[in-house]
PDB file of C-alpha atoms and ligand atoms in Angstrom:
ATOM      1  CA  MET T 288     -26.457 193.600  73.039  1.00 50.00           C
ATOM      2  CA  SER T 289     -23.590 192.066  74.700  1.00 56.00           C
ATOM      3  CA  ASP T 290     -21.494 194.225  76.885  1.00 67.00           C
ATOM      4  CA  LYS T 291     -18.150 191.698  77.714  1.00 75.00           C
ATOM      5  CA  LYS T 292     -15.436 193.019  76.539  1.00 80.00           C
ATOM      6  CA  LYS T 293     -13.994 191.807  72.513  1.00 84.00           C
ATOM      7  CA  ILE T 294     -10.899 189.989  72.264  1.00 88.00           C
ATOM      8  CA  ILE T 295     -10.331 189.493  68.348  1.00 93.00           C
ATOM      9  CA  PHE T 296      -7.546 186.143  67.888  1.00 94.00           C
ATOM     10  CA  ALA T 297      -5.973 186.466  64.487  1.00 92.00           C
ATOM     11  CA  THR T 298      -6.399 182.974  63.047  1.00 85.00           C
ATOM     12  CA  THR T 299      -8.311 181.021  61.460  1.00 77.00           C
ATOM     13  CA  ASN T 300      -7.280 177.297  61.887  1.00 82.00           C
ATOM     14  CA  GLU T 301      -9.910 176.144  63.633  1.00 82.00           C
ATOM     15  CA  GLY T 302      -8.613 172.901  65.712  1.00 79.00           C
ATOM     16  CA  LYS T 303      -5.818 176.108  67.486  1.00 82.00           C
ATOM     17  CA  MET T 304      -9.607 178.471  67.141  1.00 87.00           C
ATOM     18  CA  ASN T 305     -11.415 175.458  69.212  1.00 86.00           C
ATOM     19  CA  GLU T 306      -8.415 174.969  72.074  1.00 83.00           C
ATOM     20  CA  ILE T 307      -7.821 178.638  72.150  1.00 87.00           C
ATOM     21  CA  ARG T 308     -12.186 178.842  73.080  1.00 88.00           C
ATOM     22  CA  MET T 309     -11.575 176.447  75.697  1.00 86.00           C
ATOM     23  CA  ILE T 310      -9.186 177.761  77.532  1.00 84.00           C
ATOM     24  CA  MET T 311     -10.401 181.232  77.641  1.00 84.00           C
ATOM     25  CA  ALA T 312     -13.729 179.894  78.563  1.00 84.00           C
ATOM     26  CA  ASP T 313     -13.201 181.512  81.746  1.00 82.00           C
ATOM     27  CA  LEU T 314     -12.594 184.818  80.993  1.00 80.00           C
ATOM     28  CA  ASN T 315     -15.918 187.177  81.157  1.00 79.00           C
ATOM     29  CA  VAL T 316     -14.507 187.885  77.120  1.00 83.00           C
ATOM     30  CA  GLU T 317     -15.898 187.281  73.875  1.00 86.00           C
ATOM     31  CA  LEU T 318     -13.408 185.553  71.035  1.00 89.00           C
ATOM     32  CA  LEU T 319     -13.699 185.588  67.894  1.00 91.00           C
ATOM     33  CA  SER T 320     -11.839 184.448  65.369  1.00 90.00           C
ATOM     34  CA  LEU T 321     -10.883 186.617  61.671  1.00 90.00           C
ATOM     35  CA  LYS T 322     -13.899 183.867  60.436  1.00 88.00           C
ATOM     36  CA  ASP T 323     -16.407 184.764  62.649  1.00 89.00           C
ATOM     37  CA  LEU T 324     -15.284 188.569  61.435  1.00 89.00           C
ATOM     38  CA  ASP T 325     -15.063 187.567  57.241  1.00 89.00           C
ATOM     39  CA  ILE T 326     -11.016 189.144  58.139  1.00 88.00           C
ATOM     40  CA  GLN T 327      -9.400 187.998  54.751  1.00 86.00           C
ATOM     41  CA  THR T 328      -6.433 189.088  55.441  1.00 83.00           C
ATOM     42  CA  GLN T 329      -2.660 187.217  53.643  1.00 83.00           C
ATOM     43  CA  ILE T 330      -0.050 188.468  56.034  1.00 85.00           C
ATOM     44  CA  GLU T 331       3.006 187.847  55.174  1.00 87.00           C
ATOM     45  CA  GLU T 332       5.096 185.967  58.974  1.00 86.00           C
ATOM     46  CA  ASN T 333       8.216 186.164  57.906  1.00 91.00           C
ATOM     47  CA  GLY T 334      10.217 187.346  61.288  1.00 94.00           C
ATOM     48  CA  THR T 335      13.118 184.847  62.051  1.00 95.00           C
ATOM     49  CA  THR T 336      10.976 184.313  65.581  1.00 98.00           C
ATOM     50  CA  PHE T 337       7.540 182.267  67.244  1.00 98.00           C
ATOM     51  CA  GLU T 338       7.653 185.739  68.894  1.00 98.00           C
ATOM     52  CA  GLU T 339       8.289 188.469  65.679  1.00 98.00           C
ATOM     53  CA  ASN T 340       5.509 186.667  63.564  1.00 97.00           C
ATOM     54  CA  ALA T 341       2.422 186.520  67.147  1.00 97.00           C
ATOM     55  CA  ILE T 342       3.855 190.766  66.705  1.00 97.00           C
ATOM     56  CA  ILE T 343       3.387 190.610  63.615  1.00 97.00           C
ATOM     57  CA  LYS T 344      -0.436 189.424  62.818  1.00 95.00           C
ATOM     58  CA  ALA T 345      -1.422 190.663  66.109  1.00 97.00           C
ATOM     59  CA  LYS T 346      -0.598 194.642  65.493  1.00 97.00           C
ATOM     60  CA  ALA T 347      -1.532 194.077  61.471  1.00 95.00           C
ATOM     61  CA  ILE T 348      -5.069 193.178  61.932  1.00 95.00           C
ATOM     62  CA  SER T 349      -5.589 195.709  64.604  1.00 95.00           C
ATOM     63  CA  GLU T 350      -4.560 197.825  62.832  1.00 94.00           C
ATOM     64  CA  ILE T 351      -7.236 197.187  60.007  1.00 92.00           C
ATOM     65  CA  THR T 352     -10.063 196.553  63.423  1.00 92.00           C
ATOM     66  CA  GLY T 353      -8.805 199.395  65.502  1.00 93.00           C
ATOM     67  CA  GLU T 354      -9.383 197.122  68.589  1.00 91.00           C
ATOM     68  CA  MET T 355      -7.236 194.423  71.016  1.00 91.00           C
ATOM     69  CA  VAL T 356      -6.181 191.825  69.306  1.00 95.00           C
ATOM     70  CA  MET T 357      -3.954 188.850  70.488  1.00 95.00           C
ATOM     71  CA  ALA T 358      -2.390 185.865  67.788  1.00 96.00           C
ATOM     72  CA  ASP T 359      -0.131 183.876  68.571  1.00 95.00           C
ATOM     73  CA  ASP T 360       2.546 181.290  66.078  1.00 95.00           C
ATOM     74  CA  SER T 361       3.186 178.014  67.008  1.00 95.00           C
ATOM     75  CA  GLY T 362       4.920 175.153  65.009  1.00 97.00           C
ATOM     76  CA  LEU T 363       7.593 171.889  66.376  1.00 98.00           C
ATOM     77  CA  GLU T 364      10.982 172.445  67.074  1.00 98.00           C
ATOM     78  CA  VAL T 365      12.867 168.975  66.685  1.00 98.00           C
ATOM     79  CA  ASP T 366      16.251 168.859  67.692  1.00 98.00           C
ATOM     80  CA  TYR T 367      17.764 166.477  65.800  1.00 98.00           C
ATOM     81  CA  MET T 368      16.312 168.638  62.074  1.00 98.00           C
ATOM     82  CA  ASP T 369      18.283 171.470  63.790  1.00 98.00           C
ATOM     83  CA  LYS T 370      14.833 173.483  65.058  1.00 98.00           C
ATOM     84  CA  ALA T 371      13.576 172.585  62.227  1.00 98.00           C
ATOM     85  CA  PRO T 372      10.363 172.940  61.290  1.00 98.00           C
ATOM     86  CA  GLY T 373       9.972 175.448  63.591  1.00 98.00           C
ATOM     87  CA  VAL T 374       8.768 179.241  61.897  1.00 97.00           C
ATOM     88  CA  TYR T 375       7.769 177.267  59.389  1.00 97.00           C
ATOM     89  CA  SER T 376       5.425 174.239  60.706  1.00 97.00           C
ATOM     90  CA  ALA T 377       2.605 175.190  58.853  1.00 93.00           C
ATOM     91  CA  ARG T 378       4.532 176.056  55.691  1.00 94.00           C
ATOM     92  CA  TYR T 379       6.834 172.845  55.657  1.00 98.00           C
ATOM     93  CA  LEU T 380       6.939 171.026  52.631  1.00 98.00           C
ATOM     94  CA  GLY T 381       4.125 172.798  51.412  1.00 97.00           C
ATOM     95  CA  GLU T 382       0.973 174.960  53.641  1.00 94.00           C
ATOM     96  CA  ASP T 383      -1.313 172.355  51.633  1.00 96.00           C
ATOM     97  CA  THR T 384       0.694 169.059  52.235  1.00 98.00           C
ATOM     98  CA  PRO T 385      -1.058 166.596  54.190  1.00 98.00           C
ATOM     99  CA  TYR T 386       0.118 165.835  58.100  1.00 97.00           C
ATOM    100  CA  SER T 387       0.054 162.524  57.079  1.00 97.00           C
ATOM    101  CA  ILE T 388       3.234 163.340  55.038  1.00 98.00           C
ATOM    102  CA  LYS T 389       4.612 165.707  56.806  1.00 98.00           C
ATOM    103  CA  ASN T 390       5.094 163.759  60.118  1.00 98.00           C
ATOM    104  CA  GLN T 391       6.294 160.599  58.222  1.00 98.00           C
ATOM    105  CA  THR T 392       8.520 162.920  56.748  1.00 98.00           C
ATOM    106  CA  ILE T 393       9.930 163.689  60.291  1.00 98.00           C
ATOM    107  CA  LEU T 394      10.090 160.024  61.738  1.00 98.00           C
ATOM    108  CA  ASP T 395      11.711 158.853  58.893  1.00 98.00           C
ATOM    109  CA  ASN T 396      14.706 162.165  59.621  1.00 98.00           C
ATOM    110  CA  LEU T 397      15.448 160.994  62.640  1.00 98.00           C
ATOM    111  CA  LYS T 398      14.930 156.875  61.662  1.00 97.00           C
ATOM    112  CA  ASP T 399      19.296 156.060  62.898  1.00 97.00           C
ATOM    113  CA  ALA T 400      17.478 158.512  66.189  1.00 98.00           C
ATOM    114  CA  LYS T 401      18.856 156.867  68.878  1.00 96.00           C
ATOM    115  CA  ASP T 402      15.948 157.955  72.051  1.00 94.00           C
ATOM    116  CA  GLU T 403      18.389 160.936  73.570  1.00 96.00           C
ATOM    117  CA  GLU T 404      18.406 161.903  70.254  1.00 98.00           C
ATOM    118  CA  ARG T 405      14.816 162.686  69.747  1.00 98.00           C
ATOM    119  CA  SER T 406      14.394 165.430  72.150  1.00 98.00           C
ATOM    120  CA  ALA T 407      11.319 168.387  70.269  1.00 98.00           C
ATOM    121  CA  ARG T 408       9.409 170.506  72.273  1.00 98.00           C
ATOM    122  CA  PHE T 409       5.831 172.414  70.702  1.00 98.00           C
ATOM    123  CA  VAL T 410       6.603 176.402  70.967  1.00 98.00           C
ATOM    124  CA  CYS T 411       3.949 178.800  71.022  1.00 97.00           C
ATOM    125  CA  ALA T 412       4.666 183.220  71.182  1.00 98.00           C
ATOM    126  CA  ILE T 413       1.298 184.574  71.931  1.00 97.00           C
ATOM    127  CA  ALA T 414       0.862 188.526  71.087  1.00 98.00           C
ATOM    128  CA  ALA T 415      -1.254 190.972  72.642  1.00 96.00           C
ATOM    129  CA  ALA T 416      -1.617 194.463  70.493  1.00 96.00           C
ATOM    130  CA  PHE T 417      -3.411 197.253  71.833  1.00 94.00           C
ATOM    131  CA  PRO T 418      -4.998 199.688  69.573  1.00 93.00           C
ATOM    132  CA  ASP T 419      -2.335 202.429  71.475  1.00 94.00           C
ATOM    133  CA  GLY T 420       0.148 200.404  69.936  1.00 94.00           C
ATOM    134  CA  LYS T 421       1.361 198.413  72.666  1.00 95.00           C
ATOM    135  CA  VAL T 422       1.975 195.137  72.815  1.00 97.00           C
ATOM    136  CA  ILE T 423       2.469 192.260  75.523  1.00 97.00           C
ATOM    137  CA  THR T 424       3.657 189.268  74.387  1.00 98.00           C
ATOM    138  CA  SER T 425       4.075 185.268  75.967  1.00 98.00           C
ATOM    139  CA  ILE T 426       5.778 181.883  75.666  1.00 98.00           C
ATOM    140  CA  ALA T 427       5.801 178.687  76.854  1.00 98.00           C
ATOM    141  CA  THR T 428       7.099 175.567  75.601  1.00 98.00           C
ATOM    142  CA  ILE T 429       5.605 171.976  75.982  1.00 98.00           C
ATOM    143  CA  GLU T 430       8.726 169.189  76.060  1.00 98.00           C
ATOM    144  CA  GLY T 431       8.868 165.377  74.812  1.00 98.00           C
ATOM    145  CA  LEU T 432      10.151 163.153  71.868  1.00 98.00           C
ATOM    146  CA  ILE T 433       9.920 162.666  68.497  1.00 98.00           C
ATOM    147  CA  ALA T 434       7.869 158.743  68.576  1.00 98.00           C
ATOM    148  CA  THR T 435       9.283 156.280  66.694  1.00 97.00           C
ATOM    149  CA  GLU T 436       5.400 155.998  64.243  1.00 98.00           C
ATOM    150  CA  GLU T 437       1.891 158.097  64.670  1.00 98.00           C
ATOM    151  CA  ARG T 438       0.168 157.625  67.699  1.00 98.00           C
ATOM    152  CA  GLY T 439      -3.436 158.827  68.990  1.00 98.00           C
ATOM    153  CA  THR T 440      -6.142 160.972  66.129  1.00 97.00           C
ATOM    154  CA  ASN T 441      -6.856 163.402  68.968  1.00 96.00           C
ATOM    155  CA  GLY T 442      -5.126 167.383  68.552  1.00 91.00           C
ATOM    156  CA  PHE T 443      -4.446 168.225  65.362  1.00 92.00           C
ATOM    157  CA  GLY T 444      -1.333 168.810  63.361  1.00 95.00           C
ATOM    158  CA  TYR T 445       2.626 167.548  64.376  1.00 98.00           C
ATOM    159  CA  ASP T 446       0.539 166.260  68.003  1.00 98.00           C
ATOM    160  CA  PRO T 447       0.908 162.649  66.762  1.00 98.00           C
ATOM    161  CA  LEU T 448       4.626 162.385  66.773  1.00 98.00           C
ATOM    162  CA  LEU T 449       4.770 164.041  70.215  1.00 98.00           C
ATOM    163  CA  TYR T 450       5.668 161.397  72.949  1.00 98.00           C
ATOM    164  CA  VAL T 451       5.636 163.042  76.748  1.00 98.00           C
ATOM    165  CA  PRO T 452       6.646 160.863  78.883  1.00 98.00           C
ATOM    166  CA  GLU T 453       5.232 162.087  82.004  1.00 97.00           C
ATOM    167  CA  TYR T 454       2.251 160.717  80.658  1.00 98.00           C
ATOM    168  CA  ASP T 455       3.598 157.843  77.934  1.00 98.00           C
ATOM    169  CA  MET T 456       0.808 159.845  75.438  1.00 98.00           C
ATOM    170  CA  THR T 457       1.825 161.913  72.246  1.00 98.00           C
ATOM    171  CA  THR T 458      -0.152 165.314  72.541  1.00 98.00           C
ATOM    172  CA  GLY T 459      -2.449 163.352  69.870  1.00 98.00           C
ATOM    173  CA  GLU T 460      -3.195 160.668  72.529  1.00 98.00           C
ATOM    174  CA  MET T 461      -4.305 163.192  75.135  1.00 98.00           C
ATOM    175  CA  THR T 462      -8.016 164.693  76.197  1.00 96.00           C
ATOM    176  CA  PRO T 463      -8.314 168.122  75.532  1.00 92.00           C
ATOM    177  CA  GLU T 464      -8.174 169.398  78.663  1.00 92.00           C
ATOM    178  CA  LEU T 465      -4.604 167.141  80.168  1.00 96.00           C
ATOM    179  CA  LYS T 466      -3.946 168.418  76.400  1.00 95.00           C
ATOM    180  CA  ASN T 467      -4.927 172.679  76.856  1.00 91.00           C
ATOM    181  CA  LYS T 468      -3.498 171.743  81.033  1.00 93.00           C
ATOM    182  CA  ILE T 469      -0.212 171.264  79.757  1.00 96.00           C
ATOM    183  CA  SER T 470       0.348 171.961  76.926  1.00 96.00           C
ATOM    184  CA  HIS T 471       2.363 174.690  74.479  1.00 97.00           C
ATOM    185  CA  ARG T 472      -0.786 176.840  73.594  1.00 94.00           C
ATOM    186  CA  GLY T 473      -2.370 176.219  77.429  1.00 93.00           C
ATOM    187  CA  LYS T 474       0.861 177.668  79.511  1.00 96.00           C
ATOM    188  CA  ALA T 475       0.863 180.721  77.692  1.00 97.00           C
ATOM    189  CA  LEU T 476      -2.344 181.763  77.383  1.00 93.00           C
ATOM    190  CA  GLU T 477      -2.881 181.298  81.334  1.00 93.00           C
ATOM    191  CA  ILE T 478       0.359 183.352  81.476  1.00 95.00           C
ATOM    192  CA  MET T 479      -1.333 185.896  79.173  1.00 93.00           C
ATOM    193  CA  LYS T 480      -3.970 185.835  81.208  1.00 89.00           C
ATOM    194  CA  GLU T 481      -2.307 187.133  84.742  1.00 90.00           C
ATOM    195  CA  LYS T 482      -0.197 189.461  82.596  1.00 92.00           C
ATOM    196  CA  LEU T 483      -3.640 191.091  81.157  1.00 87.00           C
ATOM    197  CA  LYS T 484      -5.260 191.268  83.990  1.00 81.00           C
ATOM    198  CA  HIS T 485      -1.713 192.944  85.335  1.00 86.00           C
ATOM    199  CA  GLU T 486      -2.203 195.647  82.794  1.00 80.00           C
ATOM    200  CA  GLY T 487      -5.663 196.149  84.535  1.00 73.00           C
ATOM    201  CA  PHE T 488      -7.345 194.367  81.384  1.00 68.00           C
ATOM    202  CA  ASP T 489     -10.735 193.102  83.200  1.00 60.00           C
ATOM    203  CA  CYS T 490     -11.372 189.634  82.083  1.00 55.00           C
TER     204      CYS T 490
HETATM  205  P1  IMP I 556       1.096 178.653  62.708  1.00 86.30           P
HETATM  206  O1  IMP I 556      -0.090 178.655  62.696  1.00 86.30           O
HETATM  207  O2  IMP I 556       1.531 179.514  61.793  1.00 86.30           O
HETATM  208  O3  IMP I 556       1.387 178.969  64.703  1.00 86.30           O
HETATM  209  O4  IMP I 556       1.513 177.697  62.169  1.00 86.30           O
HETATM  210  C1  IMP I 556       1.472 176.354  63.198  1.00 86.30           C
HETATM  211  C2  IMP I 556       1.743 175.517  62.898  1.00 86.30           C
HETATM  212  O5  IMP I 556       2.034 174.836  63.980  1.00 86.30           O
HETATM  213  C3  IMP I 556       0.203 174.318  62.766  1.00 86.30           C
HETATM  214  O6  IMP I 556      -0.181 174.535  62.207  1.00 86.30           O
HETATM  215  C4  IMP I 556       0.251 172.752  63.303  1.00 86.30           C
HETATM  216  O7  IMP I 556       1.845 172.470  61.656  1.00 86.30           O
HETATM  217  C5  IMP I 556       1.666 172.964  63.535  1.00 86.30           C
HETATM  218  N1  IMP I 556       1.276 173.482  64.988  1.00 86.30           N
HETATM  219  C6  IMP I 556       1.308 174.834  66.662  1.00 86.30           C
HETATM  220  N2  IMP I 556       1.134 174.042  67.760  1.00 86.30           N
HETATM  221  C7  IMP I 556       0.276 172.512  67.627  1.00 86.30           C
HETATM  222  C8  IMP I 556      -0.149 171.204  68.220  1.00 86.30           C
HETATM  223  O8  IMP I 556      -1.343 171.913  69.593  1.00 86.30           O
HETATM  224  N3  IMP I 556      -0.147 170.625  67.734  1.00 86.30           N
HETATM  225  C9  IMP I 556       0.395 170.203  66.206  1.00 86.30           C
HETATM  226  N4  IMP I 556       1.079 171.060  65.587  1.00 86.30           N
HETATM  227  C10 IMP I 556       0.931 172.401  66.092  1.00 86.30           C
END
């Protein structure tokens, strides 16, 4: 039997879970997704902020499993669209609508936007919920501009849209290694790793 500590990550999104596994690879922990544990549950993400939704998910699964559980809530904020789709990013135009359509709709919404009006960011909040009810959170962003067309086939979701000027590419054109180093999720997880170490969590 493995003597590694277990961390359950409350997501069924494989694209996200692949990124999280890469970012957490240096930790001496066994990382399990809800799929790995065969936990099927619908948690209503009824928070109004990324942080609230991350806490709702982490707490709900920690209560079911009795284990320490981490969850993230993330999404795209487009300033020209009053920060939409925001916390509704996964549900934007319907959960099952292909991203080719979601992305094209955002491009259409911004067709008259000037360069300086195209600012946008991915935001990621992470919550760690402990069995005793304690919760720790972290939050980070990656800033960019909405591209004028989809670019790149790496990543998932809205990645082909977020152009990052410093690298002259969208997050969809980045290698997974580069994206994980500079992304909202990568940075929020790094902050969380440090907070967990301060809590004496041996990782
Ligand atoms: P969540 O699973 O409720 O956190 O929904 C996150 C949604 O935000 C995803 O389904 C994507 O639509 C979008 N999103 C979050 N992070 C990224 C990313 O790194 N790349 C592209 N889309 C993302």
